[in-house]
Amino acid sequence: MFDLAVYGRVCGGPKSWVSVEEGMIVRVSRERAGKSAAEMVLSDSQFLMPAATDLHVHLRDFAQKKKETVETGTKSAIAGGITTVADMPNTDPKVDSARMVEKRVDLLRSDSYTDFALHAGAPDSPQEVAKMHAAGAFALKLYPPELGGFHELLKETSRAGMKMAVHAEEFALIGTESAPLAEGVAVRKILQQVGQRSDVRFAHVSTADGASEIARARRIAGRLTMEVSPHHLFMDEEMADKRIGVTKKVNPSLRSRSNSAKMRRMMLRGIFDFYASDHAPHTVEDKFQGSPGFPALEFSLPLFLTKTDDPELVARMYCEAPATYLGLRKGRVRKGYTADLVVVGRRDWKIDPEKFVSKGRVTPFAGETMRYAIDHVLKAGKTVFDGRRVTKTETVLVTGRPQKSSRGGVSR
Ligand code: DOR
Ligand code: ZN
């Protein structure tokens, strides 16, 4: 007897029965496989896809509860069909020591609605890197002012078996007339310092130039990866200016229309490894004071589906690839994978920030019509979103080490 059986069209495949036991997908078959305690039958306008894993999320909290809390941010992720998030360390205070990693893990363990992984920030001393990893951080994240320390810190992360993520923009060029070149310059400098086996992820790549440089280097050095965010693909500076004026600020900045068109073509050719929201919520007042970034967790999956009309591509880039990068058996509707699943409905709705669960309200995507909606979300086979309410279940810390294949097991 299974715990749950879901019947319906599976993204990229035919109508199937997906049977779940102890939180895992144990069977996917055209025929009904036997009895189950509960059953879910999708309508003809719905399909089933894996839940997403978002590698780039700012959950704030600590001294910035006004902008977002772990609770509101992760609830917003669940409502958006995302069941695993990787938190960023530029909190107040920063997560840049083993002690702060422990503190962040404690907070996430008690308040998170999603499974979670942690980036640690650049520490005062390189010796702290391994300690931050031992305390639970899967990766080190470097911001533009810290890129001078890249080489030394990369040695530490490699030694510790930890991943590295970089915001690659030449600090001195940000905000100048040469700002669109800042990424290419920083990317080239970093690429000169990586080795064959360096595990380096380029965060929110924003220019076609930066992306092609990374793609070229990736063919030689094995473990280079890059994220792309919704606003750099589907928004440009001019359009954002018309829609939200001065509050359009984000780092890296929005670029030209021709750049985002090039980026979209690159995305369709499969150049980027991961789609990541860079959910960066601020209060409206802070946005008017110049704080950079937008909330995006609640609509990233529908937006990506709407703009590409290609659920299989979305499942690879936003579900399977980021989960695999984190060592998780998640992100596919397949036997042996965790039953983190989303029922997507083909119906129109409009992005309305006033209705967000997130505390962030300012996004240039407000008012856009989405053609795909998140109808239902399962996490380890349990309902965590029924189309209206988000509910809490057990969550785990993801440390980035490859997971042993074990039934019912979740990442530790
Ligand atoms: O736009 C951004 N917002 N870029 C960053 O690098 C930081 C982020 C934030 O924390 O708000
Ligand atoms: Zn960010």
Coordinates of C-alpha atoms and ligand atoms in Angstrom, one line a residue:
M1 CA 0.0 0.0 0.0
F2 CA 1.4 3.3 -1.1
D3 CA 1.0 6.5 1.0
L4 CA -0.1 8.5 -2.1
A5 CA -0.7 8.1 -5.8
V6 CA -0.9 11.0 -8.1
Y7 CA -2.4 10.5 -11.6
G8 CA -2.0 12.9 -14.4
R9 CA 0.3 14.3 -17.2
V10 CA 3.9 14.4 -16.1
C11 CA 6.0 17.2 -17.5
G12 CA 7.8 15.9 -20.6
G13 CA 5.9 12.6 -20.6
P14 CA 2.5 10.8 -20.8
K15 CA -0.2 10.5 -18.2
S16 CA 1.2 8.4 -15.4
W17 CA 0.6 7.1 -11.9
V18 CA 3.3 8.5 -9.5
S19 CA 3.3 6.4 -6.4
V20 CA 4.8 7.8 -3.2
E21 CA 6.0 5.9 -0.1
E22 CA 7.8 7.4 2.9
G23 CA 8.4 10.6 1.1
M24 CA 10.0 9.1 -2.0
I25 CA 8.8 8.3 -5.5
V26 CA 8.7 4.5 -5.6
R27 CA 7.1 4.0 -8.9
V28 CA 6.1 5.9 -12.1
S29 CA 3.9 3.8 -14.4
R30 CA 1.2 4.0 -17.1
E31 CA -0.9 1.5 -15.2
R32 CA -2.2 1.9 -11.7
A33 CA 0.2 0.0 -9.4
G34 CA -1.9 -1.0 -6.5
K35 CA -3.7 0.6 -3.6
S36 CA -2.7 3.8 -1.9
A37 CA -3.9 5.6 1.2
A38 CA -4.6 8.8 -0.7
E39 CA -5.0 9.7 -4.3
M40 CA -4.8 12.9 -6.3
V41 CA -6.1 13.0 -9.9
L42 CA -5.1 16.0 -12.0
S43 CA -7.4 17.7 -14.4
D44 CA -6.6 17.9 -18.1
S45 CA -5.4 21.5 -17.7
Q46 CA -2.9 20.5 -15.1
F47 CA 0.5 18.6 -15.1
L48 CA 3.0 17.4 -12.6
M49 CA 6.6 18.6 -12.4
P50 CA 9.4 18.4 -9.9
A51 CA 9.5 21.2 -7.3
A52 CA 12.3 23.7 -7.8
T53 CA 15.5 24.3 -6.0
D54 CA 16.6 27.9 -5.8
L55 CA 20.3 28.4 -5.3
H56 CA 20.2 32.2 -4.7
V57 CA 17.9 33.5 -2.1
H58 CA 18.2 36.4 0.5
L59 CA 16.1 35.4 3.4
R60 CA 17.2 38.4 5.7
D61 CA 15.7 38.1 9.2
F62 CA 18.1 38.8 12.1
A63 CA 18.1 42.7 12.3
Q64 CA 16.2 43.0 9.0
K65 CA 12.9 41.4 9.8
K66 CA 11.1 44.3 8.2
K67 CA 12.5 43.3 4.8
E68 CA 11.8 39.6 5.2
T69 CA 12.0 36.8 7.7
V70 CA 13.0 33.1 7.2
E71 CA 9.3 32.3 7.8
T72 CA 7.9 34.8 5.2
G73 CA 10.7 34.1 2.6
T74 CA 10.4 30.3 2.8
K75 CA 6.6 30.4 2.8
S76 CA 6.8 32.5 -0.3
A77 CA 9.1 29.9 -1.8
I78 CA 6.7 27.1 -1.1
A79 CA 3.8 29.0 -2.6
G80 CA 6.0 29.4 -5.7
G81 CA 6.7 25.7 -6.0
I82 CA 10.2 25.8 -4.5
T83 CA 11.0 23.3 -1.8
T84 CA 14.8 23.9 -1.3
V85 CA 16.5 27.2 -1.1
A86 CA 20.2 28.3 -0.7
D87 CA 20.4 31.3 1.6
M88 CA 22.8 34.2 1.1
P89 CA 25.2 35.4 3.9
N90 CA 24.9 39.2 3.5
T91 CA 22.5 39.4 6.4
D92 CA 22.7 41.9 9.3
P93 CA 24.9 40.7 11.0
K94 CA 26.7 38.8 8.3
V95 CA 27.1 35.0 8.3
D96 CA 30.9 35.1 8.1
S97 CA 32.1 33.0 11.0
A98 CA 31.4 29.4 12.2
R99 CA 29.5 30.9 15.2
M100 CA 27.2 32.9 12.8
V101 CA 26.7 29.8 10.6
E102 CA 25.6 27.9 13.7
K103 CA 23.2 30.7 14.6
R104 CA 21.8 30.8 11.1
V105 CA 21.3 27.0 11.0
D106 CA 19.4 27.2 14.3
L107 CA 17.1 29.9 12.9
L108 CA 16.5 28.0 9.7
R109 CA 15.9 24.7 11.5
S110 CA 13.2 26.3 13.6
D111 CA 11.6 28.7 11.1
S112 CA 12.1 27.4 7.5
Y113 CA 9.3 25.9 5.5
T114 CA 11.7 24.6 2.8
D115 CA 14.8 22.5 3.0
F116 CA 17.8 24.9 3.1
A117 CA 21.4 25.2 2.3
L118 CA 23.7 28.0 3.5
H119 CA 26.3 30.2 1.9
A120 CA 28.9 31.6 4.3
G121 CA 30.4 35.0 3.6
A122 CA 34.2 35.9 3.4
P123 CA 35.6 35.4 6.9
D124 CA 38.2 37.6 8.7
S125 CA 40.7 34.7 8.6
P126 CA 41.0 32.0 5.9
Q127 CA 41.2 29.3 8.6
E128 CA 37.6 30.0 9.4
V129 CA 36.5 28.5 6.0
A130 CA 36.7 24.9 7.0
K131 CA 35.1 25.6 10.4
M132 CA 32.1 27.3 8.6
H133 CA 31.8 24.3 6.4
A134 CA 31.8 22.0 9.4
A135 CA 29.1 24.2 11.0
G136 CA 26.9 23.5 8.0
A137 CA 27.7 26.0 5.2
F138 CA 27.9 24.2 1.8
A139 CA 29.5 27.1 0.0
L140 CA 31.4 30.3 0.4
K141 CA 30.0 33.4 -1.4
L142 CA 32.2 36.3 -2.4
Y143 CA 30.9 39.8 -3.3
P144 CA 32.7 42.3 -5.6
P145 CA 34.8 44.0 -2.9
E146 CA 36.1 40.6 -1.7
L147 CA 37.2 39.2 -5.1
G148 CA 40.8 40.2 -4.3
G149 CA 40.9 37.3 -1.8
F150 CA 39.5 34.9 -4.3
H151 CA 42.6 32.8 -5.0
E152 CA 43.5 32.3 -1.3
L153 CA 39.9 31.5 -0.3
L154 CA 39.5 29.1 -3.3
K155 CA 42.4 27.1 -1.9
E156 CA 40.6 26.9 1.4
T157 CA 37.2 25.9 0.0
S158 CA 38.9 23.3 -2.3
R159 CA 40.8 21.8 0.7
A160 CA 37.6 21.7 2.8
G161 CA 35.5 20.1 0.0
M162 CA 33.3 23.2 -0.1
K163 CA 31.9 25.0 -3.1
M164 CA 32.6 28.6 -4.0
A165 CA 30.1 31.1 -5.5
V166 CA 31.0 34.5 -6.8
H167 CA 29.3 37.7 -7.6
A168 CA 31.6 38.6 -10.5
E169 CA 31.7 42.3 -11.1
E170 CA 34.8 44.5 -11.0
F171 CA 34.1 46.6 -7.9
A172 CA 35.7 49.8 -9.2
L173 CA 33.5 49.8 -12.3
I174 CA 30.1 49.3 -10.7
G175 CA 28.1 52.5 -11.0
T176 CA 30.4 54.1 -13.5
E177 CA 29.9 54.6 -17.3
S178 CA 31.8 51.3 -17.8
A179 CA 29.4 49.3 -15.6
P180 CA 28.3 47.0 -18.4
L181 CA 32.0 45.9 -18.7
A182 CA 32.4 45.2 -14.9
E183 CA 31.2 41.6 -15.2
G184 CA 33.4 40.6 -18.2
V185 CA 36.5 42.1 -16.4
A186 CA 35.9 40.3 -13.2
V187 CA 35.0 37.0 -14.9
R188 CA 38.3 37.0 -16.9
K189 CA 40.3 37.7 -13.7
I190 CA 38.6 34.9 -11.9
L191 CA 39.0 32.4 -14.8
Q192 CA 42.7 33.0 -14.7
Q193 CA 42.8 31.8 -11.1
V194 CA 40.7 28.6 -11.3
G195 CA 42.1 25.2 -11.8
Q196 CA 40.8 22.1 -13.5
R197 CA 38.8 20.9 -10.5
S198 CA 37.8 24.2 -8.9
D199 CA 34.1 24.1 -8.0
V200 CA 33.1 27.7 -8.8
R201 CA 29.6 28.9 -9.5
F202 CA 29.1 32.3 -11.1
A203 CA 26.0 33.9 -9.5
H204 CA 23.4 35.9 -11.5
V205 CA 25.4 36.3 -14.8
S206 CA 24.0 39.4 -16.3
T207 CA 25.8 39.9 -19.6
A208 CA 26.2 37.9 -22.8
D209 CA 29.9 38.7 -22.7
G210 CA 30.4 37.2 -19.2
A211 CA 28.3 34.2 -20.0
S212 CA 30.2 33.4 -23.2
E213 CA 33.6 33.7 -21.4
I214 CA 32.4 31.3 -18.7
A215 CA 30.9 28.9 -21.2
R216 CA 34.3 28.8 -23.0
A217 CA 36.3 28.2 -19.8
R218 CA 33.8 25.6 -18.7
R219 CA 34.7 23.3 -21.6
I220 CA 38.2 23.0 -20.1
A221 CA 37.8 23.4 -16.4
G222 CA 35.2 20.8 -15.3
R223 CA 33.3 22.3 -12.4
L224 CA 32.5 25.8 -13.4
T225 CA 28.8 26.6 -13.4
M226 CA 26.6 29.7 -13.8
E227 CA 23.2 31.0 -12.7
V228 CA 20.9 33.3 -14.6
S229 CA 18.1 35.3 -12.9
P230 CA 14.7 36.2 -14.3
H231 CA 15.3 40.0 -14.4
H232 CA 18.4 39.7 -16.5
L233 CA 16.6 37.5 -19.0
F234 CA 13.1 38.9 -19.2
M235 CA 13.7 42.6 -18.2
D236 CA 15.9 45.4 -19.3
E237 CA 16.9 48.7 -17.9
E238 CA 14.6 50.8 -20.1
M239 CA 11.5 48.7 -19.5
A240 CA 12.1 48.6 -15.7
D241 CA 12.6 52.4 -15.7
K242 CA 9.2 52.9 -17.3
R243 CA 7.5 50.5 -14.9
I244 CA 9.1 51.3 -11.6
G245 CA 11.5 54.3 -12.0
V246 CA 14.2 54.7 -9.4
T247 CA 13.3 51.5 -7.6
K248 CA 14.6 49.5 -10.6
K249 CA 18.0 49.2 -8.9
V250 CA 19.5 45.7 -8.6
N251 CA 23.1 44.3 -8.5
P252 CA 24.2 43.4 -11.1
S253 CA 22.3 46.1 -12.8
L254 CA 19.7 45.6 -15.5
R255 CA 21.3 45.9 -18.9
S256 CA 20.3 46.8 -22.4
R257 CA 17.5 45.3 -24.4
S258 CA 19.8 43.8 -26.9
N259 CA 21.8 42.2 -24.1
S260 CA 18.8 40.5 -22.6
A261 CA 17.7 39.3 -26.0
K262 CA 21.1 37.7 -26.5
M263 CA 20.9 36.1 -23.0
R264 CA 17.5 34.6 -23.8
R265 CA 18.9 33.0 -27.0
M266 CA 21.8 31.7 -24.9
M267 CA 19.4 30.3 -22.4
L268 CA 17.4 28.4 -25.0
R269 CA 20.7 27.0 -26.3
G270 CA 21.4 25.6 -22.8
I271 CA 24.4 27.9 -22.0
F272 CA 23.3 28.5 -18.4
D273 CA 23.4 25.8 -15.8
F274 CA 20.9 27.1 -13.3
Y275 CA 18.0 29.4 -13.1
A276 CA 18.1 31.2 -9.7
S277 CA 15.7 33.9 -8.6
D278 CA 18.1 36.1 -6.6
H279 CA 15.1 36.9 -4.4
A280 CA 16.2 40.1 -2.6
P281 CA 13.3 41.7 -0.7
H282 CA 13.4 45.2 0.7
T283 CA 10.8 47.5 2.2
V284 CA 9.3 50.0 -0.2
E285 CA 11.0 52.8 1.8
D286 CA 14.4 51.1 1.4
K287 CA 13.8 50.6 -2.3
F288 CA 13.3 54.4 -2.7
Q289 CA 16.5 54.9 -0.7
G290 CA 18.4 52.9 -3.3
S291 CA 18.4 49.3 -1.9
P292 CA 19.1 46.9 -4.8
G293 CA 17.1 43.8 -5.6
F294 CA 13.6 42.4 -6.0
P295 CA 11.5 39.7 -4.5
A296 CA 10.8 36.8 -6.9
L297 CA 10.3 33.5 -5.2
E298 CA 6.5 33.5 -5.6
F299 CA 6.4 33.8 -9.3
S300 CA 9.8 32.6 -10.6
L301 CA 8.6 29.2 -11.6
P302 CA 5.4 30.4 -13.4
L303 CA 7.4 33.2 -15.0
F304 CA 10.0 30.9 -16.4
L305 CA 7.3 28.5 -17.6
T306 CA 5.4 31.4 -19.2
K307 CA 8.3 32.9 -21.0
T308 CA 9.8 29.6 -22.3
D309 CA 6.6 27.5 -22.7
D310 CA 9.1 24.6 -22.2
P311 CA 8.4 22.8 -18.9
E312 CA 11.2 20.3 -19.6
L313 CA 13.8 23.0 -20.0
V314 CA 12.5 24.6 -16.8
A315 CA 12.6 21.3 -14.9
R316 CA 16.2 20.8 -15.9
M317 CA 17.4 24.3 -15.1
Y318 CA 15.4 25.1 -12.0
C319 CA 14.7 21.7 -10.5
E320 CA 17.1 18.9 -11.5
A321 CA 20.4 20.8 -12.1
P322 CA 20.4 22.8 -8.9
A323 CA 19.3 19.8 -6.8
T324 CA 22.1 17.7 -8.3
Y325 CA 24.6 20.4 -7.7
L326 CA 23.5 20.3 -4.0
G327 CA 23.9 16.5 -4.0
L328 CA 20.1 15.9 -3.6
R329 CA 18.0 13.2 -5.2
K330 CA 15.4 15.7 -6.1
G331 CA 14.3 17.5 -9.2
R332 CA 12.9 14.6 -11.3
V333 CA 9.6 12.8 -11.4
R334 CA 11.3 9.4 -11.3
K335 CA 11.6 6.4 -9.1
G336 CA 14.2 6.9 -6.3
Y337 CA 13.7 10.7 -6.2
T338 CA 12.3 12.6 -3.2
A339 CA 8.6 13.3 -3.8
D340 CA 8.9 17.1 -3.9
L341 CA 6.3 17.8 -6.6
V342 CA 4.3 20.6 -8.1
V343 CA 0.9 20.5 -9.7
V344 CA 1.0 23.2 -12.3
G345 CA -2.3 24.6 -13.8
R346 CA -2.6 26.1 -17.2
R347 CA -4.5 29.2 -16.3
D348 CA -3.9 33.0 -16.4
W349 CA -3.2 35.2 -13.4
K350 CA -1.5 38.5 -12.8
I351 CA 1.6 39.1 -10.6
D352 CA 0.3 41.2 -7.8
P353 CA 2.9 42.1 -5.2
E354 CA 0.1 43.1 -2.7
K355 CA -0.8 39.5 -2.5
F356 CA 2.7 38.2 -1.9
V357 CA 3.5 36.1 1.2
S358 CA 7.0 37.7 0.9
K359 CA 7.4 41.1 2.6
G360 CA 9.1 42.3 -0.6
R361 CA 6.7 44.4 -2.8
V362 CA 8.7 46.0 -5.5
T363 CA 9.3 44.1 -8.8
P364 CA 9.3 45.2 -12.4
F365 CA 7.3 42.1 -13.2
A366 CA 4.2 43.4 -11.3
G367 CA 1.1 43.3 -13.5
E368 CA 2.5 40.8 -15.9
T369 CA 0.2 37.9 -16.9
M370 CA 1.4 34.4 -16.1
R371 CA 0.0 31.5 -18.1
Y372 CA 1.0 28.8 -15.6
A373 CA 0.0 28.7 -12.0
I374 CA 1.1 26.8 -8.9
D375 CA -1.9 24.8 -7.9
H376 CA -0.5 22.4 -5.3
V377 CA 2.9 21.6 -3.8
L378 CA 4.1 18.4 -2.2
K379 CA 7.2 18.1 -0.1
A380 CA 8.4 14.6 0.6
G381 CA 4.9 13.5 -0.4
K382 CA 3.1 15.8 2.0
T383 CA 0.9 18.8 1.0
V384 CA 2.7 22.0 1.8
F385 CA 0.6 24.3 -0.4
D386 CA -3.0 23.6 -1.5
G387 CA -3.4 26.6 -3.7
R388 CA -4.3 28.9 -0.7
R389 CA -2.5 27.9 2.4
V390 CA 1.2 27.1 3.1
T391 CA 1.8 24.5 5.8
K392 CA 4.9 23.4 7.6
T393 CA 6.5 20.0 7.5
E394 CA 9.9 18.6 8.5
T395 CA 12.8 20.4 6.8
V396 CA 16.5 19.5 6.5
L397 CA 19.8 21.3 6.2
V398 CA 21.5 20.5 2.9
T399 CA 25.3 20.3 3.2
G400 CA 26.2 19.8 -0.4
R401 CA 27.8 16.4 0.0
P402 CA 26.5 13.8 -2.5
Q403 CA 23.6 11.8 -1.0
K404 CA 23.7 8.1 -0.7
S405 CA 20.7 6.6 -2.5
S406 CA 18.5 5.4 0.4
R407 CA 14.8 5.0 0.5
G408 CA 13.1 7.4 2.7
G409 CA 16.3 9.2 3.4
V410 CA 16.7 12.9 3.1
S411 CA 19.9 14.9 2.8
R412 CA 21.8 15.5 6.0
Ligands
DOR1 O1 20.5 43.3 -6.0 C1 21.1 42.8 -5.1 N1 20.5 42.6 -3.9 N2 22.4 42.4 -5.3 C2 23.2 42.0 -4.3 O2 24.3 41.6 -4.5 C3 22.6 41.9 -2.9 C4 21.2 41.8 -2.9 C5 20.6 42.1 -1.6 O3 21.0 41.5 -0.6 O4 19.6 42.9 -1.5
ZN2 ZN 22.0 38.0 -4.5

